[in-house]
Amino acid sequence: MRASHIEKLTSVGHRARLSGTYLGSDPQAQTVIGASVVSGLESQHLSPGDLVRVVGQPTRDGIMAERLEAGLFAGAVGVVQVQGYYSEPQPGGLYTVLGSGLIAYSDQPEMIDPNTLVIRCGDGSGLVNVGSIGAFAQLGC
């Protein structure tokens, strides 16, 4: 699965690690990264599109969090070029390049293809409009 990676562990007492893009809670109000349920934490500080790394104990359907890290870098970054796959667009049009921490909105979500590898440029926490060639040159991407 592109949205998350969880190590398969068979014995008790081992730690599990999960990383992926947070796109919000599921219909049961559970925190979900990819297809894995993350329990033991409140997601009040997470925003859709955030890259999240979780360390904890494996559970039947995900991970019981002991530590959570968000973001790609410790400090502020001005320009980022990322390669990856788009997420499925959310009902409000939000989508991201999975694992990048960069988000964008589309008024035509049917045009977002989650099966095509893309290279995108971002400024701050948002994706730069692909139709804006001048923006790529201005950012240095």
PDB file of C-alpha atoms in Angstrom, residues 28-141:
ATOM      1  CA  GLN A  28     -15.822   5.905  13.165  1.00  0.00           C
ATOM      2  CA  ALA A  29     -13.680   8.921  14.249  1.00  0.00           C
ATOM      3  CA  GLN A  30     -10.549   6.754  14.450  1.00  0.00           C
ATOM      4  CA  THR A  31      -7.154   8.113  13.422  1.00  0.00           C
ATOM      5  CA  VAL A  32      -6.105   6.200  10.305  1.00  0.00           C
ATOM      6  CA  ILE A  33      -2.784   6.353   8.465  1.00  0.00           C
ATOM      7  CA  GLY A  34      -3.146   4.491   5.179  1.00  0.00           C
ATOM      8  CA  ALA A  35      -5.259   1.479   6.137  1.00  0.00           C
ATOM      9  CA  SER A  36      -3.861   1.199   9.682  1.00  0.00           C
ATOM     10  CA  VAL A  37      -5.752   2.386  12.765  1.00  0.00           C
ATOM     11  CA  VAL A  38      -3.568   4.433  15.141  1.00  0.00           C
ATOM     12  CA  SER A  39      -4.791   4.292  18.731  1.00  0.00           C
ATOM     13  CA  GLY A  40      -3.457   5.804  21.927  1.00  0.00           C
ATOM     14  CA  LEU A  41      -3.159   9.385  20.690  1.00  0.00           C
ATOM     15  CA  GLU A  42      -5.295  12.436  20.027  1.00  0.00           C
ATOM     16  CA  SER A  43      -4.910  13.820  16.509  1.00  0.00           C
ATOM     17  CA  GLN A  44      -5.827  17.416  17.418  1.00  0.00           C
ATOM     18  CA  HIS A  45      -2.489  18.775  16.185  1.00  0.00           C
ATOM     19  CA  LEU A  46      -2.489  16.896  12.869  1.00  0.00           C
ATOM     20  CA  SER A  47      -3.660  18.507   9.643  1.00  0.00           C
ATOM     21  CA  PRO A  48      -4.731  16.632   6.515  1.00  0.00           C
ATOM     22  CA  GLY A  49      -1.682  16.024   4.344  1.00  0.00           C
ATOM     23  CA  ASP A  50       0.785  15.816   7.246  1.00  0.00           C
ATOM     24  CA  LEU A  51       3.436  13.134   7.011  1.00  0.00           C
ATOM     25  CA  VAL A  52       3.228  11.127  10.244  1.00  0.00           C
ATOM     26  CA  ARG A  53       5.638   8.639  11.786  1.00  0.00           C
ATOM     27  CA  VAL A  54       4.346   6.496  14.648  1.00  0.00           C
ATOM     28  CA  VAL A  55       6.270   4.105  16.904  1.00  0.00           C
ATOM     29  CA  GLY A  56       4.411   1.775  19.253  1.00  0.00           C
ATOM     30  CA  GLN A  57       3.003  -1.681  19.784  1.00  0.00           C
ATOM     31  CA  PRO A  58       1.365  -3.611  16.940  1.00  0.00           C
ATOM     32  CA  THR A  59      -2.369  -4.287  17.270  1.00  0.00           C
ATOM     33  CA  ARG A  60      -4.760  -6.409  15.252  1.00  0.00           C
ATOM     34  CA  ASP A  61      -5.744  -3.537  12.949  1.00  0.00           C
ATOM     35  CA  GLY A  62      -2.822  -1.102  13.303  1.00  0.00           C
ATOM     36  CA  ILE A  63      -0.629   0.317  16.028  1.00  0.00           C
ATOM     37  CA  MET A  64      -0.935   1.539  19.640  1.00  0.00           C
ATOM     38  CA  ALA A  65       1.110   4.744  19.525  1.00  0.00           C
ATOM     39  CA  GLU A  66       3.885   5.441  22.014  1.00  0.00           C
ATOM     40  CA  ARG A  67       5.560   8.206  19.984  1.00  0.00           C
ATOM     41  CA  LEU A  68       4.342  10.398  17.138  1.00  0.00           C
ATOM     42  CA  GLU A  69       6.365  12.631  14.818  1.00  0.00           C
ATOM     43  CA  ALA A  70       4.883  14.856  12.128  1.00  0.00           C
ATOM     44  CA  GLY A  71       6.466  16.603   9.166  1.00  0.00           C
ATOM     45  CA  LEU A  72       9.362  15.903   6.828  1.00  0.00           C
ATOM     46  CA  PHE A  73      11.900  18.232   8.423  1.00  0.00           C
ATOM     47  CA  ALA A  74      12.560  19.619  11.899  1.00  0.00           C
ATOM     48  CA  GLY A  75      12.797  23.230  10.666  1.00  0.00           C
ATOM     49  CA  ALA A  76      10.901  25.324   8.156  1.00  0.00           C
ATOM     50  CA  VAL A  77      11.588  24.519   4.504  1.00  0.00           C
ATOM     51  CA  GLY A  78      10.807  26.979   1.712  1.00  0.00           C
ATOM     52  CA  VAL A  79      10.915  24.837  -1.448  1.00  0.00           C
ATOM     53  CA  VAL A  80      10.414  21.085  -1.800  1.00  0.00           C
ATOM     54  CA  GLN A  81      10.377  18.844  -4.851  1.00  0.00           C
ATOM     55  CA  VAL A  82       8.663  15.506  -4.253  1.00  0.00           C
ATOM     56  CA  GLN A  83       8.065  12.343  -6.211  1.00  0.00           C
ATOM     57  CA  GLY A  84       5.251   9.974  -5.392  1.00  0.00           C
ATOM     58  CA  TYR A  85       1.588   9.167  -5.885  1.00  0.00           C
ATOM     59  CA  TYR A  86      -1.455  11.333  -5.278  1.00  0.00           C
ATOM     60  CA  SER A  87      -3.884  10.360  -2.559  1.00  0.00           C
ATOM     61  CA  GLU A  88      -7.503   9.703  -3.420  1.00  0.00           C
ATOM     62  CA  PRO A  89      -9.142  13.152  -3.278  1.00  0.00           C
ATOM     63  CA  GLN A  90     -11.235  13.815  -0.170  1.00  0.00           C
ATOM     64  CA  PRO A  91     -14.902  14.931  -0.602  1.00  0.00           C
ATOM     65  CA  GLY A  92     -13.848  18.586  -0.213  1.00  0.00           C
ATOM     66  CA  GLY A  93     -11.262  18.224  -3.002  1.00  0.00           C
ATOM     67  CA  LEU A  94      -8.169  17.919  -0.757  1.00  0.00           C
ATOM     68  CA  TYR A  95      -5.401  15.724  -2.100  1.00  0.00           C
ATOM     69  CA  THR A  96      -1.669  15.293  -1.462  1.00  0.00           C
ATOM     70  CA  VAL A  97       1.405  13.604  -2.831  1.00  0.00           C
ATOM     71  CA  LEU A  98       1.439  10.789  -0.285  1.00  0.00           C
ATOM     72  CA  GLY A  99       4.155  11.105   2.315  1.00  0.00           C
ATOM     73  CA  SER A 100       5.149  14.630   1.271  1.00  0.00           C
ATOM     74  CA  GLY A 101       3.293  16.798   3.770  1.00  0.00           C
ATOM     75  CA  LEU A 102       2.169  18.996   0.838  1.00  0.00           C
ATOM     76  CA  ILE A 103      -1.532  19.482   0.121  1.00  0.00           C
ATOM     77  CA  ALA A 104      -3.681  20.995  -2.619  1.00  0.00           C
ATOM     78  CA  TYR A 105      -7.373  21.282  -3.441  1.00  0.00           C
ATOM     79  CA  SER A 106      -9.135  20.450  -6.693  1.00  0.00           C
ATOM     80  CA  ASP A 107     -12.560  21.470  -7.931  1.00  0.00           C
ATOM     81  CA  GLN A 108     -12.265  18.526 -10.363  1.00  0.00           C
ATOM     82  CA  PRO A 109     -11.290  15.596  -8.108  1.00  0.00           C
ATOM     83  CA  GLU A 110     -11.998  13.114 -10.912  1.00  0.00           C
ATOM     84  CA  MET A 111      -8.873  14.481 -12.653  1.00  0.00           C
ATOM     85  CA  ILE A 112      -6.580  13.326  -9.800  1.00  0.00           C
ATOM     86  CA  ASP A 113      -5.035   9.972 -10.776  1.00  0.00           C
ATOM     87  CA  PRO A 114      -3.662   8.109  -7.725  1.00  0.00           C
ATOM     88  CA  ASN A 115      -2.018   5.480  -9.971  1.00  0.00           C
ATOM     89  CA  THR A 116       0.412   7.756 -11.816  1.00  0.00           C
ATOM     90  CA  LEU A 117       3.846   8.593 -10.420  1.00  0.00           C
ATOM     91  CA  VAL A 118       4.244  12.388 -10.269  1.00  0.00           C
ATOM     92  CA  ILE A 119       6.988  14.906  -9.520  1.00  0.00           C
ATOM     93  CA  ARG A 120       5.643  18.054  -7.891  1.00  0.00           C
ATOM     94  CA  CYS A 121       7.038  21.215  -6.368  1.00  0.00           C
ATOM     95  CA  GLY A 122       5.821  22.752  -3.141  1.00  0.00           C
ATOM     96  CA  ASP A 123       6.126  26.012  -1.292  1.00  0.00           C
ATOM     97  CA  GLY A 124       5.579  25.881   2.465  1.00  0.00           C
ATOM     98  CA  SER A 125       2.928  23.221   3.019  1.00  0.00           C
ATOM     99  CA  GLY A 126       1.124  23.417  -0.347  1.00  0.00           C
ATOM    100  CA  LEU A 127       1.656  21.992  -3.811  1.00  0.00           C
ATOM    101  CA  VAL A 128       2.418  24.553  -6.513  1.00  0.00           C
ATOM    102  CA  ASN A 129      -0.130  24.668  -9.337  1.00  0.00           C
ATOM    103  CA  VAL A 130       1.154  22.388 -12.125  1.00  0.00           C
ATOM    104  CA  GLY A 131      -0.116  24.788 -14.782  1.00  0.00           C
ATOM    105  CA  SER A 132       2.077  27.573 -13.486  1.00  0.00           C
ATOM    106  CA  ILE A 133       5.467  27.107 -15.187  1.00  0.00           C
ATOM    107  CA  GLY A 134       6.562  30.524 -13.925  1.00  0.00           C
ATOM    108  CA  ALA A 135       5.956  29.371 -10.352  1.00  0.00           C
ATOM    109  CA  PHE A 136       8.343  26.413 -10.822  1.00  0.00           C
ATOM    110  CA  ALA A 137      11.076  28.674 -12.191  1.00  0.00           C
ATOM    111  CA  GLN A 138      10.495  31.263  -9.477  1.00  0.00           C
ATOM    112  CA  LEU A 139      10.773  28.617  -6.746  1.00  0.00           C
ATOM    113  CA  GLY A 140      13.817  27.027  -8.322  1.00  0.00           C
ATOM    114  CA  CYS A 141      12.159  23.663  -9.017  1.00  0.00           C
TER     115      CYS A 141
END
